[in-house]
Amino acid sequence: MKNCFKEGPITSDFIGQSIAHHQVKTNIGAHQIFLGQVRMDEIEGKKVVAIDYSAHEEMANKAFHEIRESAFDKFDLTCMHIYHSKGIVKAGEICLFVFVSSAHRKAAQEAIEYLVEEIKAKAPIFGKEILEDESYVWKENK
Amino acid sequence: MKIKVVYFGLIVDAIKIESEQIDRGEFSTNLNTFFEARHTELKKINYKIAVDGEFSNEISETTQEIALFPPFAGG
């Protein structure tokens, strides 16, 4: 099964390269990208400076695989990529990169929303929000 | 035969262990009941149980790993 985890933040270089790799796939007419960024929330007066991500990687990769398969069934997509960070991602850095491509825009637009919601609900990933005084709280998806 | 049990995130903070090996014979039919009796802190946590990668509430004869997850926070 494909490993969708990347150690640390997902860089703009990596995202740029991923886009470039699709130039040879000339049947694609639309890309849709979702980037999740670590937000500097304030919790009880203290700023969130980073999130330390951990996961049951085997199950999370299986969840990503199943989510991908279901998205290919539901929408007319050409290709799809999911990358999630593990370890420390600082505020302002990217922790989730979802990239879908299709012949026409509608399928990619609908798929990206579905994918992000599914990832947040189904992948066993945990986030420790590190605060500026080095204390922490556990993040929970709403 | 022992089954490996792994804990994640805030559950580790609450019960102070990351994993343990438990004899197959010790488990009761309902895993929620079993774990909440073993680690009473779990009664206050909204957690999910996965048995060999599938969400479930009971073990089978072939079970090798049980995972306890707190709320997810991916993305």
JSON list of N, CA and C in Angstrom, two decimals, chain A residues 104-139:
[
{"chain": "A", "resi": 104, "resn": "HIS", "atom": "N", "xyz": [-12.50, 17.64, -17.03]},
{"chain": "A", "resi": 104, "resn": "HIS", "atom": "CA", "xyz": [-13.29, 18.88, -16.91]},
{"chain": "A", "resi": 104, "resn": "HIS", "atom": "C", "xyz": [-13.40, 19.28, -15.45]},
{"chain": "A", "resi": 105, "resn": "ARG", "atom": "N", "xyz": [-13.60, 20.57, -15.19]},
{"chain": "A", "resi": 105, "resn": "ARG", "atom": "CA", "xyz": [-13.45, 21.11, -13.83]},
{"chain": "A", "resi": 105, "resn": "ARG", "atom": "C", "xyz": [-14.41, 20.56, -12.79]},
{"chain": "A", "resi": 106, "resn": "LYS", "atom": "N", "xyz": [-15.64, 20.26, -13.20]},
{"chain": "A", "resi": 106, "resn": "LYS", "atom": "CA", "xyz": [-16.67, 19.89, -12.23]},
{"chain": "A", "resi": 106, "resn": "LYS", "atom": "C", "xyz": [-16.27, 18.68, -11.37]},
{"chain": "A", "resi": 107, "resn": "ALA", "atom": "N", "xyz": [-15.77, 17.64, -12.00]},
{"chain": "A", "resi": 107, "resn": "ALA", "atom": "CA", "xyz": [-15.42, 16.41, -11.27]},
{"chain": "A", "resi": 107, "resn": "ALA", "atom": "C", "xyz": [-14.33, 16.70, -10.25]},
{"chain": "A", "resi": 108, "resn": "ALA", "atom": "N", "xyz": [-13.32, 17.47, -10.62]},
{"chain": "A", "resi": 108, "resn": "ALA", "atom": "CA", "xyz": [-12.22, 17.78, -9.70]},
{"chain": "A", "resi": 108, "resn": "ALA", "atom": "C", "xyz": [-12.71, 18.64, -8.54]},
{"chain": "A", "resi": 109, "resn": "GLN", "atom": "N", "xyz": [-13.58, 19.59, -8.84]},
{"chain": "A", "resi": 109, "resn": "GLN", "atom": "CA", "xyz": [-14.11, 20.48, -7.79]},
{"chain": "A", "resi": 109, "resn": "GLN", "atom": "C", "xyz": [-14.91, 19.70, -6.76]},
{"chain": "A", "resi": 110, "resn": "GLU", "atom": "N", "xyz": [-15.76, 18.80, -7.24]},
{"chain": "A", "resi": 110, "resn": "GLU", "atom": "CA", "xyz": [-16.60, 18.03, -6.32]},
{"chain": "A", "resi": 110, "resn": "GLU", "atom": "C", "xyz": [-15.76, 17.02, -5.53]},
{"chain": "A", "resi": 111, "resn": "ALA", "atom": "N", "xyz": [-14.78, 16.43, -6.21]},
{"chain": "A", "resi": 111, "resn": "ALA", "atom": "CA", "xyz": [-13.96, 15.39, -5.57]},
{"chain": "A", "resi": 111, "resn": "ALA", "atom": "C", "xyz": [-13.11, 15.97, -4.44]},
{"chain": "A", "resi": 112, "resn": "ILE", "atom": "N", "xyz": [-12.58, 17.16, -4.62]},
{"chain": "A", "resi": 112, "resn": "ILE", "atom": "CA", "xyz": [-11.65, 17.69, -3.61]},
{"chain": "A", "resi": 112, "resn": "ILE", "atom": "C", "xyz": [-12.37, 17.90, -2.28]},
{"chain": "A", "resi": 113, "resn": "GLU", "atom": "N", "xyz": [-13.60, 18.37, -2.34]},
{"chain": "A", "resi": 113, "resn": "GLU", "atom": "CA", "xyz": [-14.34, 18.62, -1.10]},
{"chain": "A", "resi": 113, "resn": "GLU", "atom": "C", "xyz": [-14.63, 17.28, -0.40]},
{"chain": "A", "resi": 114, "resn": "TYR", "atom": "N", "xyz": [-15.07, 16.31, -1.19]},
{"chain": "A", "resi": 114, "resn": "TYR", "atom": "CA", "xyz": [-15.34, 14.97, -0.66]},
{"chain": "A", "resi": 114, "resn": "TYR", "atom": "C", "xyz": [-14.08, 14.40, 0.00]},
{"chain": "A", "resi": 115, "resn": "LEU", "atom": "N", "xyz": [-12.96, 14.49, -0.70]},
{"chain": "A", "resi": 115, "resn": "LEU", "atom": "CA", "xyz": [-11.71, 13.90, -0.20]},
{"chain": "A", "resi": 115, "resn": "LEU", "atom": "C", "xyz": [-11.26, 14.51, 1.13]},
{"chain": "A", "resi": 116, "resn": "VAL", "atom": "N", "xyz": [-11.29, 15.82, 1.21]},
{"chain": "A", "resi": 116, "resn": "VAL", "atom": "CA", "xyz": [-10.80, 16.47, 2.43]},
{"chain": "A", "resi": 116, "resn": "VAL", "atom": "C", "xyz": [-11.68, 16.09, 3.63]},
{"chain": "A", "resi": 117, "resn": "GLU", "atom": "N", "xyz": [-12.99, 16.07, 3.42]},
{"chain": "A", "resi": 117, "resn": "GLU", "atom": "CA", "xyz": [-13.91, 15.70, 4.51]},
{"chain": "A", "resi": 117, "resn": "GLU", "atom": "C", "xyz": [-13.68, 14.25, 4.94]},
{"chain": "A", "resi": 118, "resn": "GLU", "atom": "N", "xyz": [-13.50, 13.38, 3.98]},
{"chain": "A", "resi": 118, "resn": "GLU", "atom": "CA", "xyz": [-13.27, 11.95, 4.28]},
{"chain": "A", "resi": 118, "resn": "GLU", "atom": "C", "xyz": [-11.96, 11.75, 5.04]},
{"chain": "A", "resi": 119, "resn": "ILE", "atom": "N", "xyz": [-10.92, 12.44, 4.61]},
{"chain": "A", "resi": 119, "resn": "ILE", "atom": "CA", "xyz": [-9.61, 12.32, 5.26]},
{"chain": "A", "resi": 119, "resn": "ILE", "atom": "C", "xyz": [-9.72, 12.74, 6.72]},
{"chain": "A", "resi": 120, "resn": "LYS", "atom": "N", "xyz": [-10.37, 13.88, 6.95]},
{"chain": "A", "resi": 120, "resn": "LYS", "atom": "CA", "xyz": [-10.49, 14.39, 8.32]},
{"chain": "A", "resi": 120, "resn": "LYS", "atom": "C", "xyz": [-11.30, 13.43, 9.21]},
{"chain": "A", "resi": 121, "resn": "ALA", "atom": "N", "xyz": [-12.31, 12.79, 8.61]},
{"chain": "A", "resi": 121, "resn": "ALA", "atom": "CA", "xyz": [-13.19, 11.93, 9.41]},
{"chain": "A", "resi": 121, "resn": "ALA", "atom": "C", "xyz": [-12.63, 10.52, 9.60]},
{"chain": "A", "resi": 122, "resn": "LYS", "atom": "N", "xyz": [-11.87, 10.00, 8.63]},
{"chain": "A", "resi": 122, "resn": "LYS", "atom": "CA", "xyz": [-11.58, 8.56, 8.64]},
{"chain": "A", "resi": 122, "resn": "LYS", "atom": "C", "xyz": [-10.13, 8.16, 8.88]},
{"chain": "A", "resi": 123, "resn": "ALA", "atom": "N", "xyz": [-9.18, 9.08, 8.73]},
{"chain": "A", "resi": 123, "resn": "ALA", "atom": "CA", "xyz": [-7.78, 8.67, 8.90]},
{"chain": "A", "resi": 123, "resn": "ALA", "atom": "C", "xyz": [-7.35, 8.82, 10.36]},
{"chain": "A", "resi": 124, "resn": "PRO", "atom": "N", "xyz": [-6.86, 7.72, 10.97]},
{"chain": "A", "resi": 124, "resn": "PRO", "atom": "CA", "xyz": [-6.43, 7.81, 12.38]},
{"chain": "A", "resi": 124, "resn": "PRO", "atom": "C", "xyz": [-5.11, 8.57, 12.53]},
{"chain": "A", "resi": 125, "resn": "ILE", "atom": "N", "xyz": [-5.27, 9.88, 12.51]},
{"chain": "A", "resi": 125, "resn": "ILE", "atom": "CA", "xyz": [-4.12, 10.80, 12.64]},
{"chain": "A", "resi": 125, "resn": "ILE", "atom": "C", "xyz": [-4.41, 11.69, 13.85]},
{"chain": "A", "resi": 126, "resn": "PHE", "atom": "N", "xyz": [-3.36, 11.96, 14.62]},
{"chain": "A", "resi": 126, "resn": "PHE", "atom": "CA", "xyz": [-3.53, 12.71, 15.87]},
{"chain": "A", "resi": 126, "resn": "PHE", "atom": "C", "xyz": [-2.57, 13.90, 15.87]},
{"chain": "A", "resi": 127, "resn": "GLY", "atom": "N", "xyz": [-3.02, 15.01, 16.43]},
{"chain": "A", "resi": 127, "resn": "GLY", "atom": "CA", "xyz": [-2.21, 16.22, 16.39]},
{"chain": "A", "resi": 127, "resn": "GLY", "atom": "C", "xyz": [-2.05, 16.83, 17.76]},
{"chain": "A", "resi": 128, "resn": "LYS", "atom": "N", "xyz": [-0.78, 16.97, 18.15]},
{"chain": "A", "resi": 128, "resn": "LYS", "atom": "CA", "xyz": [-0.48, 17.61, 19.43]},
{"chain": "A", "resi": 128, "resn": "LYS", "atom": "C", "xyz": [-0.15, 19.07, 19.11]},
{"chain": "A", "resi": 129, "resn": "GLU", "atom": "N", "xyz": [-1.00, 19.99, 19.57]},
{"chain": "A", "resi": 129, "resn": "GLU", "atom": "CA", "xyz": [-0.75, 21.41, 19.32]},
{"chain": "A", "resi": 129, "resn": "GLU", "atom": "C", "xyz": [0.25, 21.92, 20.36]},
{"chain": "A", "resi": 130, "resn": "ILE", "atom": "N", "xyz": [1.44, 22.28, 19.87]},
{"chain": "A", "resi": 130, "resn": "ILE", "atom": "CA", "xyz": [2.50, 22.74, 20.75]},
{"chain": "A", "resi": 130, "resn": "ILE", "atom": "C", "xyz": [2.33, 24.25, 20.95]},
{"chain": "A", "resi": 131, "resn": "LEU", "atom": "N", "xyz": [2.26, 24.66, 22.20]},
{"chain": "A", "resi": 131, "resn": "LEU", "atom": "CA", "xyz": [2.04, 26.09, 22.50]},
{"chain": "A", "resi": 131, "resn": "LEU", "atom": "C", "xyz": [3.37, 26.79, 22.75]},
{"chain": "A", "resi": 132, "resn": "GLU", "atom": "N", "xyz": [3.31, 28.13, 22.76]},
{"chain": "A", "resi": 132, "resn": "GLU", "atom": "CA", "xyz": [4.56, 28.90, 22.81]},
{"chain": "A", "resi": 132, "resn": "GLU", "atom": "C", "xyz": [5.35, 28.66, 24.10]},
{"chain": "A", "resi": 133, "resn": "ASP", "atom": "N", "xyz": [4.69, 28.23, 25.17]},
{"chain": "A", "resi": 133, "resn": "ASP", "atom": "CA", "xyz": [5.44, 27.96, 26.41]},
{"chain": "A", "resi": 133, "resn": "ASP", "atom": "C", "xyz": [5.83, 26.47, 26.52]},
{"chain": "A", "resi": 134, "resn": "GLU", "atom": "N", "xyz": [5.75, 25.75, 25.40]},
{"chain": "A", "resi": 134, "resn": "GLU", "atom": "CA", "xyz": [6.12, 24.34, 25.28]},
{"chain": "A", "resi": 134, "resn": "GLU", "atom": "C", "xyz": [5.13, 23.37, 25.95]},
{"chain": "A", "resi": 135, "resn": "SER", "atom": "N", "xyz": [4.02, 23.90, 26.47]},
{"chain": "A", "resi": 135, "resn": "SER", "atom": "CA", "xyz": [2.95, 23.00, 26.90]},
{"chain": "A", "resi": 135, "resn": "SER", "atom": "C", "xyz": [2.19, 22.57, 25.63]},
{"chain": "A", "resi": 136, "resn": "TYR", "atom": "N", "xyz": [1.21, 21.69, 25.74]},
{"chain": "A", "resi": 136, "resn": "TYR", "atom": "CA", "xyz": [0.50, 21.26, 24.54]},
{"chain": "A", "resi": 136, "resn": "TYR", "atom": "C", "xyz": [-0.93, 20.87, 24.85]},
{"chain": "A", "resi": 137, "resn": "VAL", "atom": "N", "xyz": [-1.75, 20.88, 23.80]},
{"chain": "A", "resi": 137, "resn": "VAL", "atom": "CA", "xyz": [-3.11, 20.34, 23.89]},
{"chain": "A", "resi": 137, "resn": "VAL", "atom": "C", "xyz": [-3.34, 19.45, 22.67]},
{"chain": "A", "resi": 138, "resn": "TRP", "atom": "N", "xyz": [-4.22, 18.47, 22.81]},
{"chain": "A", "resi": 138, "resn": "TRP", "atom": "CA", "xyz": [-4.52, 17.58, 21.68]},
{"chain": "A", "resi": 138, "resn": "TRP", "atom": "C", "xyz": [-5.61, 18.19, 20.82]},
{"chain": "A", "resi": 139, "resn": "LYS", "atom": "N", "xyz": [-5.35, 18.24, 19.53]},
{"chain": "A", "resi": 139, "resn": "LYS", "atom": "CA", "xyz": [-6.28, 18.80, 18.56]},
{"chain": "A", "resi": 139, "resn": "LYS", "atom": "C", "xyz": [-7.40, 17.77, 18.30]}
]
